[in-house]
Tab-separated table of C-alpha atoms and ligand atoms in Angstrom:
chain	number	residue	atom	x	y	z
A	1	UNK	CA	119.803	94.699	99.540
A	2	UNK	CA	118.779	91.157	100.649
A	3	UNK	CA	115.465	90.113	102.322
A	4	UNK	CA	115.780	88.011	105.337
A	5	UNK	CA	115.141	84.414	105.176
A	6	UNK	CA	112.290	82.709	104.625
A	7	UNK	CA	110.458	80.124	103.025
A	8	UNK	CA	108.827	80.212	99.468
A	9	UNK	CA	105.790	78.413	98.638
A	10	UNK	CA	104.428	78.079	95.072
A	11	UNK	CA	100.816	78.057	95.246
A	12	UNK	CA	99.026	74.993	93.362
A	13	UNK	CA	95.612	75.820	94.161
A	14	UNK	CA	93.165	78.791	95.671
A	15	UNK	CA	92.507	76.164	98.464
A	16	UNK	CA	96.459	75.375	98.683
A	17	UNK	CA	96.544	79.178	99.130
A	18	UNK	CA	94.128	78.997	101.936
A	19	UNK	CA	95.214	76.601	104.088
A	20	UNK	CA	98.845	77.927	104.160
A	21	UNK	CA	96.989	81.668	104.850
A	22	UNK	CA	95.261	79.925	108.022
A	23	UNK	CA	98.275	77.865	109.289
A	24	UNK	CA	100.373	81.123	109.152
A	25	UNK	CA	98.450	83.851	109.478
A	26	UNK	CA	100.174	87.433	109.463
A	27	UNK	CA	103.404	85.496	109.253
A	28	UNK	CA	102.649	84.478	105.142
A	29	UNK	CA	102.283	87.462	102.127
A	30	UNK	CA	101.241	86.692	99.009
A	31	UNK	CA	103.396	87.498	96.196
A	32	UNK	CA	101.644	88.220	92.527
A	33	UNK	CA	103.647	90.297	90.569
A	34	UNK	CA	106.208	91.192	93.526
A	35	UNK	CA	106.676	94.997	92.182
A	36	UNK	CA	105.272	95.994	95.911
A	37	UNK	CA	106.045	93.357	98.097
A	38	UNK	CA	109.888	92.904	96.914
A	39	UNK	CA	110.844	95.975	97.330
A	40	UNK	CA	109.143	96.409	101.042
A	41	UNK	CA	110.945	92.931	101.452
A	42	UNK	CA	114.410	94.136	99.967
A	43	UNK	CA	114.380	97.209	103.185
A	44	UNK	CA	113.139	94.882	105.638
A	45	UNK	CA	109.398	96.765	105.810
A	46	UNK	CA	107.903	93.209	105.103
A	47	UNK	CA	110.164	90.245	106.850
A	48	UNK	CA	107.594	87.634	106.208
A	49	UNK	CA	108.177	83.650	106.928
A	50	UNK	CA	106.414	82.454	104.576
A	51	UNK	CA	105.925	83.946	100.595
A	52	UNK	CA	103.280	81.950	99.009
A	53	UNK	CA	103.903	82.938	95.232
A	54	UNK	CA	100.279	83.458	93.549
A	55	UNK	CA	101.865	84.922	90.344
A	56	UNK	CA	101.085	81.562	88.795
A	57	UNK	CA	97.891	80.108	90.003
A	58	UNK	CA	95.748	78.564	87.728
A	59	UNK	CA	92.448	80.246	86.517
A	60	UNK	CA	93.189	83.405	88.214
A	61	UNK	CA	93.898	85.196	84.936
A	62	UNK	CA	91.321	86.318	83.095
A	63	UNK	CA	88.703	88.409	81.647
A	64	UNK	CA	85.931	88.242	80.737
A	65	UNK	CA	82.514	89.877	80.248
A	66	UNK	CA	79.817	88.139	82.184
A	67	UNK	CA	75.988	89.801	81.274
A	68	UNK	CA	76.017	93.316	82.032
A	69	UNK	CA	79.570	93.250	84.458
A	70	UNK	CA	83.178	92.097	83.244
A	71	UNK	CA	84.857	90.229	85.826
A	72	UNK	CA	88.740	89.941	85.751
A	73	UNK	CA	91.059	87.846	87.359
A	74	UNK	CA	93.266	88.815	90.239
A	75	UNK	CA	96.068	87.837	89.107
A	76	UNK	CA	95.821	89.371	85.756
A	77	UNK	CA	99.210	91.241	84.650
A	78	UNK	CA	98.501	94.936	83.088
A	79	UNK	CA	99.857	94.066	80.184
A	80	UNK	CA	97.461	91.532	79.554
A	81	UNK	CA	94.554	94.358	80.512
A	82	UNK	CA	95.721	97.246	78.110
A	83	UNK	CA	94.723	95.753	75.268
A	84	UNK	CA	91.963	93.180	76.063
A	85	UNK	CA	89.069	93.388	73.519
A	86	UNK	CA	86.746	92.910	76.869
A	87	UNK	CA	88.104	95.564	78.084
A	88	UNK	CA	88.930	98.184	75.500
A	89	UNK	CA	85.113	97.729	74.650
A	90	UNK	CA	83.347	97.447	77.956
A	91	UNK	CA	86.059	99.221	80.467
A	92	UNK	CA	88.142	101.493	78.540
A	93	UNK	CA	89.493	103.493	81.304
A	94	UNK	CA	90.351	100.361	83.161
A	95	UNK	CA	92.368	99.196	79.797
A	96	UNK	CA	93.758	102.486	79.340
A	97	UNK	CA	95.041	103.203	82.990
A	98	UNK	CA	96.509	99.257	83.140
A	99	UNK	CA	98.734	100.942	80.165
A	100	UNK	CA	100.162	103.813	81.569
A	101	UNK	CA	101.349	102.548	85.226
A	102	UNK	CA	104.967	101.865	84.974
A	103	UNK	CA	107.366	101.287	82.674
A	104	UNK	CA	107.011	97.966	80.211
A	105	UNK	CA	109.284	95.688	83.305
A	106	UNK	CA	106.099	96.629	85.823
A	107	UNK	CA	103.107	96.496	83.054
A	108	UNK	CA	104.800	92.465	82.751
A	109	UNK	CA	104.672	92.098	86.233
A	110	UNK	CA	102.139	94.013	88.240
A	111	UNK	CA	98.813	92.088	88.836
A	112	UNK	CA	95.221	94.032	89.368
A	113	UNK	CA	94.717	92.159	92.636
A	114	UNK	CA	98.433	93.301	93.708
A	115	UNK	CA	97.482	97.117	93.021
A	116	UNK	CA	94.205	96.667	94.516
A	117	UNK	CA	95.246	94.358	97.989
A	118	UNK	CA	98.316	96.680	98.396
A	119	UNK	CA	96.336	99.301	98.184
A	120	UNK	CA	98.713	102.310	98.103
A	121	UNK	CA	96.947	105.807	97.798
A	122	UNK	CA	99.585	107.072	95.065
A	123	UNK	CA	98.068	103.832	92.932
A	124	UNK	CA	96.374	104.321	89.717
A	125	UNK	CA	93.985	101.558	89.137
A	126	UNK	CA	92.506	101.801	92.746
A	127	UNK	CA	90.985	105.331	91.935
A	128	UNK	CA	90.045	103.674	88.391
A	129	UNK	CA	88.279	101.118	89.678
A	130	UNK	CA	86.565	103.147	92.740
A	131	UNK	CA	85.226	105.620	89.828
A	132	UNK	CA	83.988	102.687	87.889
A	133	UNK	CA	82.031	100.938	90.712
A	134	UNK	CA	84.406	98.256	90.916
A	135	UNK	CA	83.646	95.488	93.536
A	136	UNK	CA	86.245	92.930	94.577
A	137	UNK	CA	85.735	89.088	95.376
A	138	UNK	CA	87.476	87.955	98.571
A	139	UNK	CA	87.846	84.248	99.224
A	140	UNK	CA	88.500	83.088	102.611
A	141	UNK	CA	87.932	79.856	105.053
A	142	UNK	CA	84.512	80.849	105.762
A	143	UNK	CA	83.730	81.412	101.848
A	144	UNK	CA	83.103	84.166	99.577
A	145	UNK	CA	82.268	87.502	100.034
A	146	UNK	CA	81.880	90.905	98.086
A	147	UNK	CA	83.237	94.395	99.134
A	148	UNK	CA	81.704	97.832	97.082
A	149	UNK	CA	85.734	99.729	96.485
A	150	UNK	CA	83.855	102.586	98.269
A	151	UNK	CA	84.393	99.996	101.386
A	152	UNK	CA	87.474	98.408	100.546
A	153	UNK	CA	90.088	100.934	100.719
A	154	UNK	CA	90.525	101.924	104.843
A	155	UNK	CA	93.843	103.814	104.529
A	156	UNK	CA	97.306	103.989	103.727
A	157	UNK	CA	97.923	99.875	102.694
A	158	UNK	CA	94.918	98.997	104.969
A	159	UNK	CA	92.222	97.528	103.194
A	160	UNK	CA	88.951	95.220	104.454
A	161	UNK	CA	90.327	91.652	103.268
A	162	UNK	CA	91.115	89.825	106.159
A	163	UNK	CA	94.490	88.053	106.032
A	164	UNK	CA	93.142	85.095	105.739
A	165	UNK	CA	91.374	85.995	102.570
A	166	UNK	CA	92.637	85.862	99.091
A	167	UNK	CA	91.345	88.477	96.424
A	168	UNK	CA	90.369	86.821	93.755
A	169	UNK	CA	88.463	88.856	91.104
A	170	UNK	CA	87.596	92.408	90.266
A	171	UNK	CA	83.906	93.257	89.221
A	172	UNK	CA	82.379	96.237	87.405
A	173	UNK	CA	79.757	97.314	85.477
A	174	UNK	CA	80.299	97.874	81.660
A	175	UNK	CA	80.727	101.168	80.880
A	176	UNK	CA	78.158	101.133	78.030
A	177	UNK	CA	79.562	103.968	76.561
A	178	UNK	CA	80.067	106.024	78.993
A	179	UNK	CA	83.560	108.886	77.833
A	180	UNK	CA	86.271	108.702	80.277
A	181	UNK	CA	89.379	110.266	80.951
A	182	UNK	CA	92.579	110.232	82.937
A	183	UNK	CA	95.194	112.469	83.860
A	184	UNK	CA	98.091	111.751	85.820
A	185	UNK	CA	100.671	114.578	86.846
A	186	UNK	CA	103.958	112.961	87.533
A	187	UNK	CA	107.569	114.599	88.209
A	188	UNK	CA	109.351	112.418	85.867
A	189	UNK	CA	107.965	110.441	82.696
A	190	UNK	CA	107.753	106.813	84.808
A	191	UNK	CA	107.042	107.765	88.352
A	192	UNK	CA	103.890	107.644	90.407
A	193	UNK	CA	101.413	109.819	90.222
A	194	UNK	CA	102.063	113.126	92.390
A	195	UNK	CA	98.012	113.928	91.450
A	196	UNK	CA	95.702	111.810	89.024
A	197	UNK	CA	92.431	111.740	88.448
A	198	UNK	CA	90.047	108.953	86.680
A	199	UNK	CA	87.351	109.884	84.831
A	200	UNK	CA	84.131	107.289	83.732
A	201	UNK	CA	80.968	109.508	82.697
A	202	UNK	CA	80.449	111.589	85.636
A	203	UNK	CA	82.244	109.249	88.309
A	204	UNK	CA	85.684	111.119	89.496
A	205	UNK	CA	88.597	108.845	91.035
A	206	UNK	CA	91.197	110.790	92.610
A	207	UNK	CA	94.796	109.329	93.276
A	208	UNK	CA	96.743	110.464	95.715
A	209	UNK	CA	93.903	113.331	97.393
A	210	UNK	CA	93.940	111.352	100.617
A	211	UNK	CA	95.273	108.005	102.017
A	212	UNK	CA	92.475	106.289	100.444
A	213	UNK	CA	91.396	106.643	96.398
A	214	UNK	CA	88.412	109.250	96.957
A	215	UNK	CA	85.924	109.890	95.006
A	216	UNK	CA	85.196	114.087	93.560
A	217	UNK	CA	81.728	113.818	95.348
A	218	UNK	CA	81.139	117.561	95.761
A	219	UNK	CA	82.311	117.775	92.146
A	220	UNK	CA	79.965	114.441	91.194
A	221	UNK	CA	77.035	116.362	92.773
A	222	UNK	CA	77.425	119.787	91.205
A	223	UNK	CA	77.680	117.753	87.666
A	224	UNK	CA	74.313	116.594	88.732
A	225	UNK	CA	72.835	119.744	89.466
A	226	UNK	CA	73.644	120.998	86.226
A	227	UNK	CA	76.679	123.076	86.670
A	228	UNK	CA	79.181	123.973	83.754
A	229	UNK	CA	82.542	121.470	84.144
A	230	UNK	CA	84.683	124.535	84.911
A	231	UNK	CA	82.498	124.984	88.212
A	232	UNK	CA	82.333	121.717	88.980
A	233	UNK	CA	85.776	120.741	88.940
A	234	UNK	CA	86.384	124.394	91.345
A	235	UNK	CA	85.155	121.500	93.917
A	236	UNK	CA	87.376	118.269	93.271
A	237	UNK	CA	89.253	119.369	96.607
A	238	UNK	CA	86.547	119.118	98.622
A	239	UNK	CA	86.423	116.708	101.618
A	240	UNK	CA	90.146	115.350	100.644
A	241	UNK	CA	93.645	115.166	102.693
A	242	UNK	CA	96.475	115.323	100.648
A	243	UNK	CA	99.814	114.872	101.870
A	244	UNK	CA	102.257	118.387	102.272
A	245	UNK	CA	104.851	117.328	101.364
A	246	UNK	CA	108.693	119.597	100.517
A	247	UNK	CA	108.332	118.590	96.709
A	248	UNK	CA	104.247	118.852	96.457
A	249	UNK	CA	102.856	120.657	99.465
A	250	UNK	CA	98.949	120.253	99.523
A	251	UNK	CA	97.905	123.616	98.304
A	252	UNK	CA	99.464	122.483	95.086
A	253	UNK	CA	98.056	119.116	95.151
A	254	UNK	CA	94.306	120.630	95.464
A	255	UNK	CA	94.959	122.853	92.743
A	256	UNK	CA	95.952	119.913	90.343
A	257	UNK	CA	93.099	118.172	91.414
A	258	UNK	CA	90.972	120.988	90.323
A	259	UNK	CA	92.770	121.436	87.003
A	260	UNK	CA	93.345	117.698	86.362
A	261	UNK	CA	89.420	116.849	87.410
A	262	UNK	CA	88.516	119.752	84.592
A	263	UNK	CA	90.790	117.851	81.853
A	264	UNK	CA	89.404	114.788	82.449
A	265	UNK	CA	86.247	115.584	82.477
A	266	UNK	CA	86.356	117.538	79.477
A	267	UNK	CA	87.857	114.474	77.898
A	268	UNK	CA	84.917	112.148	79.001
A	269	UNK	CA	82.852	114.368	77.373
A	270	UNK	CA	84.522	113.996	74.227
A	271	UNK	CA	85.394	118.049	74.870
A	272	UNK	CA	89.127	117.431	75.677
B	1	FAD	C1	109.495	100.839	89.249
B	1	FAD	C2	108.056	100.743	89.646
B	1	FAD	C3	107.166	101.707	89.156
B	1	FAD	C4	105.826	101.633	89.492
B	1	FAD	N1	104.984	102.594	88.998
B	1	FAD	C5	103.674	102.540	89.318
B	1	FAD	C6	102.767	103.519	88.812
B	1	FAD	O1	103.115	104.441	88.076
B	1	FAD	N2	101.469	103.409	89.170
B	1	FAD	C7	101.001	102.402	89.949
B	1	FAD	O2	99.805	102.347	90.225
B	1	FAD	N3	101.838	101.448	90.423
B	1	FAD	C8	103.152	101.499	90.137
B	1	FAD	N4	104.003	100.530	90.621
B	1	FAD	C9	103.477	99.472	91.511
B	1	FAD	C10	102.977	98.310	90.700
B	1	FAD	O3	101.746	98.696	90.126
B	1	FAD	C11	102.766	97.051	91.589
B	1	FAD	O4	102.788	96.012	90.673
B	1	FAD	C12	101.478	96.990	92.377
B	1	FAD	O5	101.462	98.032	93.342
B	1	FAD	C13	101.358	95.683	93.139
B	1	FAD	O6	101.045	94.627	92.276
B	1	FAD	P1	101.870	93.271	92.318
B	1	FAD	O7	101.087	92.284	91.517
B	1	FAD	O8	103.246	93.542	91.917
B	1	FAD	O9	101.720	92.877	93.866
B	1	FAD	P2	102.779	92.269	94.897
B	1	FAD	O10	103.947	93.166	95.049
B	1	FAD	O11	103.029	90.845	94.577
B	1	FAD	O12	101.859	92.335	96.213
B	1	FAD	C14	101.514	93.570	96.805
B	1	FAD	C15	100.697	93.315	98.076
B	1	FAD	O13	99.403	92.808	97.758
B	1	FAD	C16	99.210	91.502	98.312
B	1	FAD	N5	98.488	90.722	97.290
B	1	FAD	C17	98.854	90.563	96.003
B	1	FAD	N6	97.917	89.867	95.341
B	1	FAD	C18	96.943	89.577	96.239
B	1	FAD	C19	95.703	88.877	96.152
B	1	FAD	N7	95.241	88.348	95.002
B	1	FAD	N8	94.951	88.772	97.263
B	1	FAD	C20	95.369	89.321	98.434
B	1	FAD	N9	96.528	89.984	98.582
B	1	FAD	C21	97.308	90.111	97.483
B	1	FAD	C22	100.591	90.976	98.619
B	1	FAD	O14	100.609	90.049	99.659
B	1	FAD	C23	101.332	92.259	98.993
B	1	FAD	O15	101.035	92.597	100.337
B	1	FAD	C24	105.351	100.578	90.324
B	1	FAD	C25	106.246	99.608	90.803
B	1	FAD	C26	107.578	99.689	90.473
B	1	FAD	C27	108.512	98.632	90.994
């Protein structure tokens, strides 16, 4: 299939970005890794005028541990996040989940800040970074500002960056040895998740639960009280609103959750 026409601009600078963001408005999208936006583009979802490739921009790639939080470029690829010694010491589940999206093709291409700013609920690194804390640095006309993921994610692709604003880095706190574990229940070896949940301590990510990442909070707050795991995870369904769908109505996604927020946690606790 071929996108309709439009122009391509390759990005020289965050500012460049900006000012071609404020001159176009909706009318530009951003294109980091493309495994998102190229495919809406290729059905004619996304007709956009302008494409102002990112993938490329200088000193948006990184990571990198900065006092007690590592911070890490937007435009990192995963590839370059599954193995990072910042990362497989100080955000393991971050490293790990960056390693499992995909197939090899998408782990070259796929940026954080894509997964993040697209923002699709069947995501993995979304719910990662929700159960990890994770704040994200928007950079706009005005300036700078930073949004808690428990703020960021509004619903299906709908996110609080204004389109004006570029993401430019991803924040958390180290995990300072804190277990974690994920589990991700997928029809065929490559495909999205159908459930997943991400585990850091006793933080719970769910993929997929609702149009949003959600955190297990009735789950979270039994944990606290001092129930067992197996009670705890009875509750990762709680408060969510998964999609009923022919191939996985949402009886059978709550049930997953339950059984996948059990796994995991037993993992994170070094019991899995
Ligand atoms: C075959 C295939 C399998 C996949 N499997 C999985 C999977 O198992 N799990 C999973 O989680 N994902 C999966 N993906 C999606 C993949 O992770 C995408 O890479 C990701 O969703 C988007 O990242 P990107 O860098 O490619 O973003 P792009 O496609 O370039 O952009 C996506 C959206 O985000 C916006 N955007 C990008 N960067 C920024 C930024 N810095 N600031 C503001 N807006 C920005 C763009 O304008 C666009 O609207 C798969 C994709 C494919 C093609």
């Amino acid at each position: 299939m071929i996108p309709a026409t439009l122009r391509y601009h390759r990005a020289s600078s965050v500012d460049d970005v900006l000012s071609v963001l404020a001159d176009h408005g909706d009318e530009a999208a951003l294109l980091a890794g493309g495994h998102s936006l190229l495919p809406l583009m290729k059905l004619r979802l996304a007709a956009p005028d302008v494409v102002v490739d990112i993938g490329g921009l200088p000193g948006l790639s990184y990571v990198r541990l900065d006092g007690d939080t590592v911070a890490i470029g937007a435009t990192t690829r995963y590839h370059d996040l599954m193995r990072h010694p910042v990362l497989t010491e100080h955000a393991p589940l971050v490293a790990h989940v960056a390693g499992v999206i995909g197939d090899p093709q998408v782990r070259h291409r796929g940026t954080i800040g894509g997964a993040v700013a697209h923002a699709d609920p069947a995501a993995d690194l979304p719910a990662a970074l929700l159960a990890c804390d994770a704040e994200f640095v928007v950079r706009g006309h005005e300036g700078e500002r930073t949004i808690a993921a428990g703020e960021f994610f509004l619903g299906p692709f709908t996110t609080a960056r204004e389109p004006g604003e570029l993401l430019t880095e991803i924040r958390l706190p180290r995990a300072d040895g804190r277990g974690w574990g994920f589990e991700k229940f997928t029809r065929r070896a490559i495909d999205w998740a159908i459930v997943g949940v991400a585990v850091q301590g006793n933080q719970i990510g769910l993929i997929n639960m609702a149009g949003t990442p959600r955190r297990a909070s009735a789950t979270e707050r039994a944990l606290a009280e001092g129930a067992s795991i197996a009670e705890a995870a009875t509750l990762a369904a709680e408060d969510t609103h998964p999609a009923d769908e022919p191939h996985a109505t949402a009886e059978y996604r709550a049930h997953l959750a339950r059984v996948l927020t059990e796994r995991a946690l037993l993992r994170a606790s070094g019991n899995g």
